[in-house]
Coordinates of C-alpha atoms and ligand atoms in Angstrom, one line a residue:
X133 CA -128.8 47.3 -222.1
X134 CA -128.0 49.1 -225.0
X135 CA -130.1 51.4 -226.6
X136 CA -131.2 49.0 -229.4
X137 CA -132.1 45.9 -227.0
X138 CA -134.0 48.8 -224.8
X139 CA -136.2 49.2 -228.2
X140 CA -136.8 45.6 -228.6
X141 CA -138.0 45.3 -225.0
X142 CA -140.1 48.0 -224.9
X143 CA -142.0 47.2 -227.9
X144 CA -142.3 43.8 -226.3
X145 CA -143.9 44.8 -223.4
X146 CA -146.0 48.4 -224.7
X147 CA -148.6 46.8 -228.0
X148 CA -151.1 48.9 -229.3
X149 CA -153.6 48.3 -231.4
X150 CA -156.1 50.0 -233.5
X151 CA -158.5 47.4 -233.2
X152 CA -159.3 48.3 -230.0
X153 CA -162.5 50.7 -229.3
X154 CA -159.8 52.1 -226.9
X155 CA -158.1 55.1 -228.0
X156 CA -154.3 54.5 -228.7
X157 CA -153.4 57.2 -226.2
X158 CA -155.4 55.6 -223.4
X159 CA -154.2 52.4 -223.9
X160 CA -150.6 53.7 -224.1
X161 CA -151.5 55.4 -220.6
X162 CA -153.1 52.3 -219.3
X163 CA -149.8 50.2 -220.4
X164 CA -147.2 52.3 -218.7
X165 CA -149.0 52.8 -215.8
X166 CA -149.3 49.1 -215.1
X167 CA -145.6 48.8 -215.2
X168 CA -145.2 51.5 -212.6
X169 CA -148.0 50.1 -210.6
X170 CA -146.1 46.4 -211.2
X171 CA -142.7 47.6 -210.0
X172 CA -141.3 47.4 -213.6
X173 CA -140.6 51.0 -214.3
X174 CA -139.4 52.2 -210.8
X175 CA -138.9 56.0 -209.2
X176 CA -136.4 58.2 -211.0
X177 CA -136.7 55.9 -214.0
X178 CA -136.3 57.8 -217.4
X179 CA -138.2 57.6 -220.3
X180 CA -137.9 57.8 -223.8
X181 CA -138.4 61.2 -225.4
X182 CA -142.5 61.5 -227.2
X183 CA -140.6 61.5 -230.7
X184 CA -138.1 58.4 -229.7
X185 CA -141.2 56.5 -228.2
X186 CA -143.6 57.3 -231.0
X187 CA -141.5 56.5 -233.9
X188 CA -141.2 52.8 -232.0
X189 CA -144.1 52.0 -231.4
X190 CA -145.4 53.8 -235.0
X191 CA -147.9 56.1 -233.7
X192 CA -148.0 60.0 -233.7
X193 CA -146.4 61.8 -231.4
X194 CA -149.5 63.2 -229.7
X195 CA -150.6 60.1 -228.8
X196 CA -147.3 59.7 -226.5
X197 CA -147.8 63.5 -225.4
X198 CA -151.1 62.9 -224.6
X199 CA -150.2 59.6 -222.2
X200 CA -147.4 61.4 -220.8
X201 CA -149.5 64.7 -219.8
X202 CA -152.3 62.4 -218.3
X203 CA -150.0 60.5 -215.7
X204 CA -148.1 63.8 -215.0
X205 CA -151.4 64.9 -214.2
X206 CA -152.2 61.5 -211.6
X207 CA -149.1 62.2 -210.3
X208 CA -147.1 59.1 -211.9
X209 CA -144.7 60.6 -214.2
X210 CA -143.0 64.3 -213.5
X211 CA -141.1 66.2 -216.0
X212 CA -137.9 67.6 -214.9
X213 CA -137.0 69.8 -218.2
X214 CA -138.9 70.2 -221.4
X215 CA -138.3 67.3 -222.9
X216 CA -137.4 64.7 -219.9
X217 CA -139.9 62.5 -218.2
X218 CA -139.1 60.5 -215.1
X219 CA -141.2 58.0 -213.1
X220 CA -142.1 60.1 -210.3
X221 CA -141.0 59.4 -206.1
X222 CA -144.6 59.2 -205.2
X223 CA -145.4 56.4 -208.0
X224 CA -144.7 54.2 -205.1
X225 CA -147.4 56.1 -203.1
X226 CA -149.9 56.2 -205.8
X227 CA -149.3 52.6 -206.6
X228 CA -150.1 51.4 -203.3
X229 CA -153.0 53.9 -202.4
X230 CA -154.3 52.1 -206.1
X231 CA -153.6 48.7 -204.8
X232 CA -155.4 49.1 -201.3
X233 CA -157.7 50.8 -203.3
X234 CA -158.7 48.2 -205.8
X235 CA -158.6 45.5 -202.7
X236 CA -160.9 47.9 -200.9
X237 CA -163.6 47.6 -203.3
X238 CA -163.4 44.2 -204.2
X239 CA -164.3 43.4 -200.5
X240 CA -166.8 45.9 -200.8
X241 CA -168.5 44.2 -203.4
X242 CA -168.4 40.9 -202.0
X243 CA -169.7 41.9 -198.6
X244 CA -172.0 44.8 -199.2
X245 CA -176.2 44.4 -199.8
X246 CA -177.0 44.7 -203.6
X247 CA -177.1 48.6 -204.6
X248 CA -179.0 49.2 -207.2
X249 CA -176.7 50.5 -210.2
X250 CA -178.4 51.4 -213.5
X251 CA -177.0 49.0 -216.2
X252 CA -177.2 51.6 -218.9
X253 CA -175.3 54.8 -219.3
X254 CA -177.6 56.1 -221.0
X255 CA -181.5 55.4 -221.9
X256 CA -182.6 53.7 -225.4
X257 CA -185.9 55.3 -225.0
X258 CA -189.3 54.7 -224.2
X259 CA -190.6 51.8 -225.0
X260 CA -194.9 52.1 -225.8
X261 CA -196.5 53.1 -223.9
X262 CA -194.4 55.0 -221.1
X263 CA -196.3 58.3 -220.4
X264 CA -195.6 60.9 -220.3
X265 CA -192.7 61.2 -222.9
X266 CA -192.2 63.6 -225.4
X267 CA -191.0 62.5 -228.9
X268 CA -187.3 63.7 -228.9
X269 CA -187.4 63.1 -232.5
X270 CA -189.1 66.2 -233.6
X271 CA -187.3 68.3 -231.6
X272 CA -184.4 70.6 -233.9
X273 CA -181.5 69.7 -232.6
X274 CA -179.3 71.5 -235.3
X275 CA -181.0 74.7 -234.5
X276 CA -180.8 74.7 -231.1
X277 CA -177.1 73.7 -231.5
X278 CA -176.6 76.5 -233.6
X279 CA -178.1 78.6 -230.9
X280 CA -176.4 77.3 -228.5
X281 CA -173.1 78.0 -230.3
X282 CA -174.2 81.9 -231.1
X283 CA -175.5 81.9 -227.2
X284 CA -171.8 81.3 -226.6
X285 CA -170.1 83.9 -228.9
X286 CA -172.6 86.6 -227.9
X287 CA -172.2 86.7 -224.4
X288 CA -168.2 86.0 -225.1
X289 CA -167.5 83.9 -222.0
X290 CA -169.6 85.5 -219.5
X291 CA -171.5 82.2 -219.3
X292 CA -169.1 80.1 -218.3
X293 CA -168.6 82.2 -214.4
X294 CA -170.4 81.9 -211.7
X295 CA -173.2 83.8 -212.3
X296 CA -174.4 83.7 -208.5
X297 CA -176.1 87.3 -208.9
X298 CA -178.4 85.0 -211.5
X299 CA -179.6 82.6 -208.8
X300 CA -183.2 82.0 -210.1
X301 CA -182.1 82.2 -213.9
X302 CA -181.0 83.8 -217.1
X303 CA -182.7 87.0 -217.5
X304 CA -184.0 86.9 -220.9
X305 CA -184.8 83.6 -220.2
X306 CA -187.1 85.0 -217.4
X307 CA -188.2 87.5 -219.4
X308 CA -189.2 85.7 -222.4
X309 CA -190.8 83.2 -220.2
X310 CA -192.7 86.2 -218.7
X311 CA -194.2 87.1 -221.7
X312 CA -195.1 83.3 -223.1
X313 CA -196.9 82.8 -219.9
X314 CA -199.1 85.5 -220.2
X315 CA -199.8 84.9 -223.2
X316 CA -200.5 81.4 -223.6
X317 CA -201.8 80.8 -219.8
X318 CA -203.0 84.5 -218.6
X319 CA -200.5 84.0 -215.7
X320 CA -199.9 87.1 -213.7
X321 CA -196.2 87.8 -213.2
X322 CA -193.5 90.3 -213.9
X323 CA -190.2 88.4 -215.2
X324 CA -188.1 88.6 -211.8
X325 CA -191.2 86.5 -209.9
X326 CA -190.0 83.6 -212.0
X327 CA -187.3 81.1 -211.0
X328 CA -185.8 79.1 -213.4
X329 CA -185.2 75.1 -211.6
X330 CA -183.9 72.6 -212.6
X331 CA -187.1 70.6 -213.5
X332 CA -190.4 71.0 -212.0
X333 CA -189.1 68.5 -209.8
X334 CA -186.6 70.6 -208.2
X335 CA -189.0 73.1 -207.6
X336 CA -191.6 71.5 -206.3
X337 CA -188.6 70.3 -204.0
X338 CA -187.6 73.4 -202.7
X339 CA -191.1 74.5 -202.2
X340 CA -191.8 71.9 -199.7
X341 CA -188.7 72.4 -198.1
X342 CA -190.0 76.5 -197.6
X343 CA -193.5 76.2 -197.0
X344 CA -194.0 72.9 -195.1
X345 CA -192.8 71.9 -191.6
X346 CA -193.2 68.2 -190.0
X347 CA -196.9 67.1 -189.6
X348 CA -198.6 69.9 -192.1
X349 CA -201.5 68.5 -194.3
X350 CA -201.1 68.9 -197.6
X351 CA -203.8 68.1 -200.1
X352 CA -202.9 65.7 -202.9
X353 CA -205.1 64.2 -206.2
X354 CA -205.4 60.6 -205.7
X355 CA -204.7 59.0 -208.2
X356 CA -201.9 61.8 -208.5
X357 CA -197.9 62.6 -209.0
X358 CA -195.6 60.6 -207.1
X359 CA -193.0 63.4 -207.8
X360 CA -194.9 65.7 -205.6
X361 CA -195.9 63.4 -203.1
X362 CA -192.4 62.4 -202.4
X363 CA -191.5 66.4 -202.5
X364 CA -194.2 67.0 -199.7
X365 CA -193.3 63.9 -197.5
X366 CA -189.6 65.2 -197.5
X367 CA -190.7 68.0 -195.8
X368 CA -192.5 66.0 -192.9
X369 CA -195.9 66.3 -194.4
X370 CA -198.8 64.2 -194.1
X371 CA -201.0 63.5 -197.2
X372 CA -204.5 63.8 -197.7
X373 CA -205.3 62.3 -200.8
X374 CA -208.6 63.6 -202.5
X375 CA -210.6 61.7 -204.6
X376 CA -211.3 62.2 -208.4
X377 CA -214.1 63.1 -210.7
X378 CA -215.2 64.4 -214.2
X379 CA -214.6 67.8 -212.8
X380 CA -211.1 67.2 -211.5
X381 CA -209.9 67.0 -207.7
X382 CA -213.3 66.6 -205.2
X383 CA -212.0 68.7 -201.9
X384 CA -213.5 69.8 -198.5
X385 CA -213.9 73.8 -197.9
X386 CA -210.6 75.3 -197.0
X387 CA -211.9 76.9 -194.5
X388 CA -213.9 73.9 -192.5
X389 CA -210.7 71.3 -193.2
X390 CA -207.3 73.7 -193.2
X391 CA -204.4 72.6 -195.1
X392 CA -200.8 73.8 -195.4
X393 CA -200.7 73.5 -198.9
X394 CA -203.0 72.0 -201.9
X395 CA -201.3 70.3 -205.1
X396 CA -203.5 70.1 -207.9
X397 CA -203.0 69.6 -211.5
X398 CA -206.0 71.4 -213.2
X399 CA -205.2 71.5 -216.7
X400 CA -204.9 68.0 -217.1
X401 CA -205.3 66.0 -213.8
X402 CA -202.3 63.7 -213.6
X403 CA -202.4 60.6 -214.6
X404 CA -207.3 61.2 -215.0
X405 CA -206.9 63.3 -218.0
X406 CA -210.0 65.0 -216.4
X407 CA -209.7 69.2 -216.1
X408 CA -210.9 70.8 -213.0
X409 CA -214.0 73.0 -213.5
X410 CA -213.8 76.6 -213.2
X411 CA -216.7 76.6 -210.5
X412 CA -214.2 74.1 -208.7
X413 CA -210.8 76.4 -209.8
X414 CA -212.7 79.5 -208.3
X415 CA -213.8 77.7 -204.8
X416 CA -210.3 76.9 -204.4
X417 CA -208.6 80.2 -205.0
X418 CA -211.4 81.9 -202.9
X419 CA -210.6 79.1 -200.1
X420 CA -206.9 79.6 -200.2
X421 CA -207.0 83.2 -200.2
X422 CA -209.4 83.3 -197.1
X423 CA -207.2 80.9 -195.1
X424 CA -203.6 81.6 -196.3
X425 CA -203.3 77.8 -198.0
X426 CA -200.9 77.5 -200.6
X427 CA -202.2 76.4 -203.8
X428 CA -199.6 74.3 -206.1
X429 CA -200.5 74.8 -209.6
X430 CA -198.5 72.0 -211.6
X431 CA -199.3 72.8 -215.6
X432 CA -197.5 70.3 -217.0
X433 CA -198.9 70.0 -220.6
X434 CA -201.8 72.0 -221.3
X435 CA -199.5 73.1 -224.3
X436 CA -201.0 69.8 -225.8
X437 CA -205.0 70.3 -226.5
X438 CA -206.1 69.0 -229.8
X439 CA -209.6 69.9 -229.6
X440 CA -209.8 73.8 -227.6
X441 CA -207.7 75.5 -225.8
X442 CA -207.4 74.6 -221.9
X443 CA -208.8 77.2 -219.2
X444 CA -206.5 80.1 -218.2
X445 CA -204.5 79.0 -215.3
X446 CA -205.5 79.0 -211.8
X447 CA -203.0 82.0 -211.0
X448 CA -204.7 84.4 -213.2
X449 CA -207.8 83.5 -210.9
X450 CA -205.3 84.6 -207.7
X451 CA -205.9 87.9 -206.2
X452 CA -204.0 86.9 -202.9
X453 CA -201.2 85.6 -204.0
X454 CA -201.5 82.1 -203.2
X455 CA -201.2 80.3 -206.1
X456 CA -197.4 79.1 -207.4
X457 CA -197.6 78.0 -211.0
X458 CA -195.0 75.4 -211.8
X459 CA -194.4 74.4 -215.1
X460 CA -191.7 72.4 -217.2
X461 CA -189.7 72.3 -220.1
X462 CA -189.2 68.5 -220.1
X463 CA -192.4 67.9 -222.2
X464 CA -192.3 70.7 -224.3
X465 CA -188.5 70.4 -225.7
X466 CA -186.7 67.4 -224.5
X467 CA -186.7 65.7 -220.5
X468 CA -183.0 65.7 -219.8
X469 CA -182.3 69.3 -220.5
X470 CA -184.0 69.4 -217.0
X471 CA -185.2 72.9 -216.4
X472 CA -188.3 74.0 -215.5
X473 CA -189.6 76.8 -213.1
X474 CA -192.2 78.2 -211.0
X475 CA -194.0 81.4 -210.7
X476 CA -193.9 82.8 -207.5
X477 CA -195.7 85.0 -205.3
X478 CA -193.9 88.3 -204.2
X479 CA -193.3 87.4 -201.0
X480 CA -191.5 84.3 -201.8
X481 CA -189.3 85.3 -204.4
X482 CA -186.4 86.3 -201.9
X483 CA -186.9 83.4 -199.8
X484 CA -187.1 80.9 -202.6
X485 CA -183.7 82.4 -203.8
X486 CA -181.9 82.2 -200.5
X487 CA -182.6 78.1 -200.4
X488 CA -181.8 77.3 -203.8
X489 CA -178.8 79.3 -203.6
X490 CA -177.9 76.3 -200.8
X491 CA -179.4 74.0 -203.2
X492 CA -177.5 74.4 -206.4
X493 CA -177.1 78.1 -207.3
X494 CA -178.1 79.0 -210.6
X495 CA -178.1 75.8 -212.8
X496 CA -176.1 75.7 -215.7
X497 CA -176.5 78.7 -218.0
X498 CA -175.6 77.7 -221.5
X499 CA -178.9 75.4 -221.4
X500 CA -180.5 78.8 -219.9
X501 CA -179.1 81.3 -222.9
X502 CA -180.0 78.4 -225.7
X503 CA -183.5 77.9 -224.3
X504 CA -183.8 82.3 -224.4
X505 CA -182.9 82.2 -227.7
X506 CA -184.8 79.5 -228.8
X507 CA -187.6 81.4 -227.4
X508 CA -187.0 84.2 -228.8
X509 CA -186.4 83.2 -232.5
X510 CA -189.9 81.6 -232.6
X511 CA -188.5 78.2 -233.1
X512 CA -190.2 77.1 -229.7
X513 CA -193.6 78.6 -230.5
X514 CA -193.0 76.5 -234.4
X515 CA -192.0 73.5 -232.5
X516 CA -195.2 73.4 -230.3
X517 CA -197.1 74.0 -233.3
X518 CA -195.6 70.8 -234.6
X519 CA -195.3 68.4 -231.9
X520 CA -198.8 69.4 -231.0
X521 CA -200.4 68.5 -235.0
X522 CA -198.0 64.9 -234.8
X523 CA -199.3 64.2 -230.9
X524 CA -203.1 64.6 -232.0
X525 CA -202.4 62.0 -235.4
X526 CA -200.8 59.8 -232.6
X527 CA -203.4 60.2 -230.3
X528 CA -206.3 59.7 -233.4
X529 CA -204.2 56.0 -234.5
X530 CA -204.1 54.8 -231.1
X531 CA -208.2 55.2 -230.3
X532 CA -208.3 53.9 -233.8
X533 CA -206.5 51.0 -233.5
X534 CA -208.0 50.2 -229.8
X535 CA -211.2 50.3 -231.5
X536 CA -210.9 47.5 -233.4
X537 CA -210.3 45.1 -230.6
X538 CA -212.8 44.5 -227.2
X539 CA -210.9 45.4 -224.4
X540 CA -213.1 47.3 -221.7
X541 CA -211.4 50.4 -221.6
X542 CA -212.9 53.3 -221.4
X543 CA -211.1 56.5 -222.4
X544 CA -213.3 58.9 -221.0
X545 CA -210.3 62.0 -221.0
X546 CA -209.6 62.6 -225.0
X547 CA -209.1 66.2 -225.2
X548 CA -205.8 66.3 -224.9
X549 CA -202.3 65.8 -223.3
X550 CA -199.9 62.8 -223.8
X551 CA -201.8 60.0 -222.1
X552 CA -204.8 58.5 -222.2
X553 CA -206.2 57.1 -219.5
X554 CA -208.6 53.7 -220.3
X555 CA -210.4 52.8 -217.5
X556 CA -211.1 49.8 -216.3
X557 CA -213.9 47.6 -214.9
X558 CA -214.0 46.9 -211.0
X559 CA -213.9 43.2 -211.6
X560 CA -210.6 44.1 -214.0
X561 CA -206.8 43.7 -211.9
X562 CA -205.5 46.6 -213.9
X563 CA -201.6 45.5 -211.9
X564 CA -202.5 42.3 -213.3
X565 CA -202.8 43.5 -216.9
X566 CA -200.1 45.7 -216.6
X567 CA -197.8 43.1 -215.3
X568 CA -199.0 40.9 -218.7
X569 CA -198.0 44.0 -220.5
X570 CA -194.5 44.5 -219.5
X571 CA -194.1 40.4 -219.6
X572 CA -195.1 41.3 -223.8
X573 CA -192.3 44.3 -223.6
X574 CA -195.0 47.0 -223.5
X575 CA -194.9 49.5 -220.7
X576 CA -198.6 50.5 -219.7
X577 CA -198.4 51.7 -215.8
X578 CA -201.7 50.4 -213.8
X579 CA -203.6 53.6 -212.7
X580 CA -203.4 52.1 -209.5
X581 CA -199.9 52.2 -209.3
X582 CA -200.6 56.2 -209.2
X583 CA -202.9 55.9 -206.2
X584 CA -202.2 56.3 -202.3
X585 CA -205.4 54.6 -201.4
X586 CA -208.0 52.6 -203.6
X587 CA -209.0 54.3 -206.4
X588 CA -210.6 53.5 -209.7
X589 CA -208.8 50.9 -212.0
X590 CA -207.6 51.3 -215.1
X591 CA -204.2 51.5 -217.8
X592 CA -202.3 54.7 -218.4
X593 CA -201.1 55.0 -222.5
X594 CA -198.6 57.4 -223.1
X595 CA -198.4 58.0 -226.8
X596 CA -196.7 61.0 -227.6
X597 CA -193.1 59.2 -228.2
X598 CA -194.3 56.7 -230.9
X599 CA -194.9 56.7 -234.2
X600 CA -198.4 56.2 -235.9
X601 CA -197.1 52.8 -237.3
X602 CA -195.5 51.8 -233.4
X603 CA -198.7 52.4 -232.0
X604 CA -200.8 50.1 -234.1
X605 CA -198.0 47.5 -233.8
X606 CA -198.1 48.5 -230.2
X607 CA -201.7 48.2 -229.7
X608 CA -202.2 44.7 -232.0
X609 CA -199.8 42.9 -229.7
X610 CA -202.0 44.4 -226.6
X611 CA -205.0 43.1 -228.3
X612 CA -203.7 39.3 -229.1
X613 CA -203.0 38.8 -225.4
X614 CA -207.0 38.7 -224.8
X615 CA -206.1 40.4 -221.6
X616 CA -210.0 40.1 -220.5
X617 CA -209.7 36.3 -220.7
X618 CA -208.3 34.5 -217.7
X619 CA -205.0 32.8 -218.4
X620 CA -204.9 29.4 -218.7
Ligands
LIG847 C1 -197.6 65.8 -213.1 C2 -196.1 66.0 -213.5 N1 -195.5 67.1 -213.2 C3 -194.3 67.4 -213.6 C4 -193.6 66.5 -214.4 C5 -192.2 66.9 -215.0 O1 -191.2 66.8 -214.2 P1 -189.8 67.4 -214.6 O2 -189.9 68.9 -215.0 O3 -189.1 67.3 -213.3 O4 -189.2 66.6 -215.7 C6 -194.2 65.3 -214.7 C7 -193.4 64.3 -215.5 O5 -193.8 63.3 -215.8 C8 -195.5 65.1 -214.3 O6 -196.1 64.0 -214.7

């Protein structure tokens, strides 16, 4: 062909458009590869310089460059000299590895059971009134990118190793940490007893998989955290779920019923609301200590009292070194930055290092550096301040706007946190209601959806993620379901 009629062809076959939510250079990839996939472009074949190509088909030249570099990369195109690109001798290969490939998973998908795959890429959100959900709006995303960025100048690169020698965190992230937790919670730590995980989850992971063996009892709240109860039963546990009242978890004496390890949320009992006494707090430390249990103290939002400030911590109550204070960042800041940590005893620190070195290493540390500057600047301490002022106004318009209707809910638990818990009358199906909820796109968990064995009934409101004016919208659509009626 001569070179004109080539031209004609090619812009025959290649069309790009800018209509597309594609980028030009991708679909100039996508294009030529198909040909070589098809047999039309075959091994050895040449192709047209970046500048002869893009003037064609009217596009810049960084567009072809870019389509060229990306199937050199894959293996379909190779350049012999600077400014010559061939169809490489393994296209072939490639093309029928991709073939057998794509026939592979269509079979796949016709004969395997239904996997679950998430239809979203990402979340839109909570919808009200998902617990436990922190409103990502307030949090200052422009600061902590700024930080973020001066994180990465400051340490010029350094982040970006392996930092192996960093396994249970950033230092000044520890450090910082350190010093809030004393502060704010009286726990009792130097900064290297801290490891930085990723979530409380992780931690409370890696804590089952070091202090529990198959068969060991481990106390849990009931209702209580799934999270943890999955952690423990990873581990071979069995659960021993312990019953609630207005003076948080109701457990046997350590030393009459022996446990491997207790898991209690005494701040704010997970999903209750109701804080465990300090008579209670004291009995258990004192139990622990005499019959080397370990105590799991999960704080995960005592930040948020409206009223007066929650009890110290268990941990500051520990003279034995049995308690492990876990806490999280997912509340406080935002879920998905996913870090979180526990305070550890001194005899676990190396141990807890050595298996999450197998686990993961040290997490990523540009979140690590951000969060230690954040720290640092005060913005965090500002942020609390401010998510804590909104989060009591939310808290105020949704017993406000409950009030006004009849339901039988009784929120017994107001003091603080992100949920409230309303519970229910025995006669009340509390999975009924909450399956009405959801059919009325509101997402209100049963409280027995949170419980291992019978428990009290009742609905669990998060409403720290909604607005004042949500809620009440929220709350009149609850209300004009007549959930205490029987449906017709
Ligand atoms: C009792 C309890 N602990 C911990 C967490 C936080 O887990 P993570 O730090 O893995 O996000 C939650 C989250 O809902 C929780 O309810």
């Amino acid at each position: 062909l001569s070179p004109e009629a080539r031209q004609v062809k090619r812009r025959q076959i290649l069309f790009l458009t800018r209509k597309s939510d594609v980028s030009l250079q991708v679909q100039l990839a996508v294009q030529l590869k198909d040909l070589i996939q098809s047999g039309q472009l075959g091994a050895g074949d040449p192709l047209p310089s970046s500048r002869e190509l893009a003037a064609e088909l009217k596009v810049s030249r960084n567009t072809v460059v870019y389509a060229y570099e990306r199937l050199i990369s894959e293996g379909y195109l190779n350049s012999r000299s600077r400014s010559k690109v061939f169809v490489s001798d393994t296209a072939r290969e490639l093309r029928s590895a991709a073939q057998r490939a794509a026939q592979r998973s269509k079979a796949q998908q016709q004969n395997s059971p239904a996997v679950h795959v998430p239809k979203a890429s990402y979340s839109d959100g909570p919808k009200p009134f998902r617990p436990c959900q922190p409103d990502v709006q307030l949090f200052p995303l422009a600061l902590w990118n700024r930080l973020r960025g001066r994180a990465l100048r400051t340490t010029n690169r350094s982040l970006l190793h392996y930092n192996s020698e960093a396994v249970l965190g950033f230092r000044p992230l520890r450090e910082n940490l350190a010093a809030y937790l004393r502060d704010s919670r009286g726990v009792v730590c130097e900064w290297w007893q801290i490891a930085i995980t990723t979530g409380s989850q992780q931690a409370l992971y890696l804590l089952a998989n070091l202090l529990l063996k198959q068969g060991d009892r481990v106390y849990m709240e009931n209702p209580g955290y799934s999270g943890a109860v999955r952690a423990w039963k990873s581990a071979g546990a069995t659960m021993e779920h312990l019953p609630i009242d207005a003076q948080g978890m109701v457990f046997p004496a350590l030393e009459k019923a022996a446990a491997a390890l207790v898991y209690v949320t005494p701040s704010r009992q997970f999903p209750t609301g109701a804080s465990l006494s300090l008579a209670r707090r004291l009995a258990l430390v004192n139990g622990a200590v005499n019959t080397k249990t370990w105590i799991v103290e999960d704080d995960y939002d005592s930040e948020f009292r409206y009223i007066a400030p929650p009890l110290p911590s268990m941990q500051s109550l520990d003279s034995g070194n049995r308690v492990i204070y876990v806490g999280t960042f997912s509340k406080l800041l935002f879920p998905s930055l996913r870090l979180g940590y526990a305070v550890l005893p001194k005899s676990l620190v190396e141990p807890f290092a050595e298996l999450k070195t197998i686990a993961e290493d040290h997490g990523p540390m540009i979140d690590q550096a951000t969060l230690a500057a954040f720290l640092d600047s005060g913005a965090f301490y500002s942020h609390i301040r401010r998510c804590r002022k909104s989060y009591a106004e939310r808290q105020q318009a949704f017993l406000d706007a409950i009030a006004k209707g009849s339901l039988p809910l009784d929120f017994r638990y107001r003091d603080g946190g992100m949920n409230l818990t309303g519970f229910l009358p025995e006669s009340c199906d509390d999975l009924v209601w909450s399956a009405r909820l959801k059919r009325a796109g509101l997402d209100v968990p049963a409280l027995s959806q949170y419980a291992s064995v019978a428990t009290e009934r009742g609905l669990v409101f998060g409403f720290t993620a909604f607005t004042p004016t949500q809620i009440r919208r929220g709350v009149e659509k609850m209300l004009s379901l007549r959930l205490d009626r029987p449906m017709l």
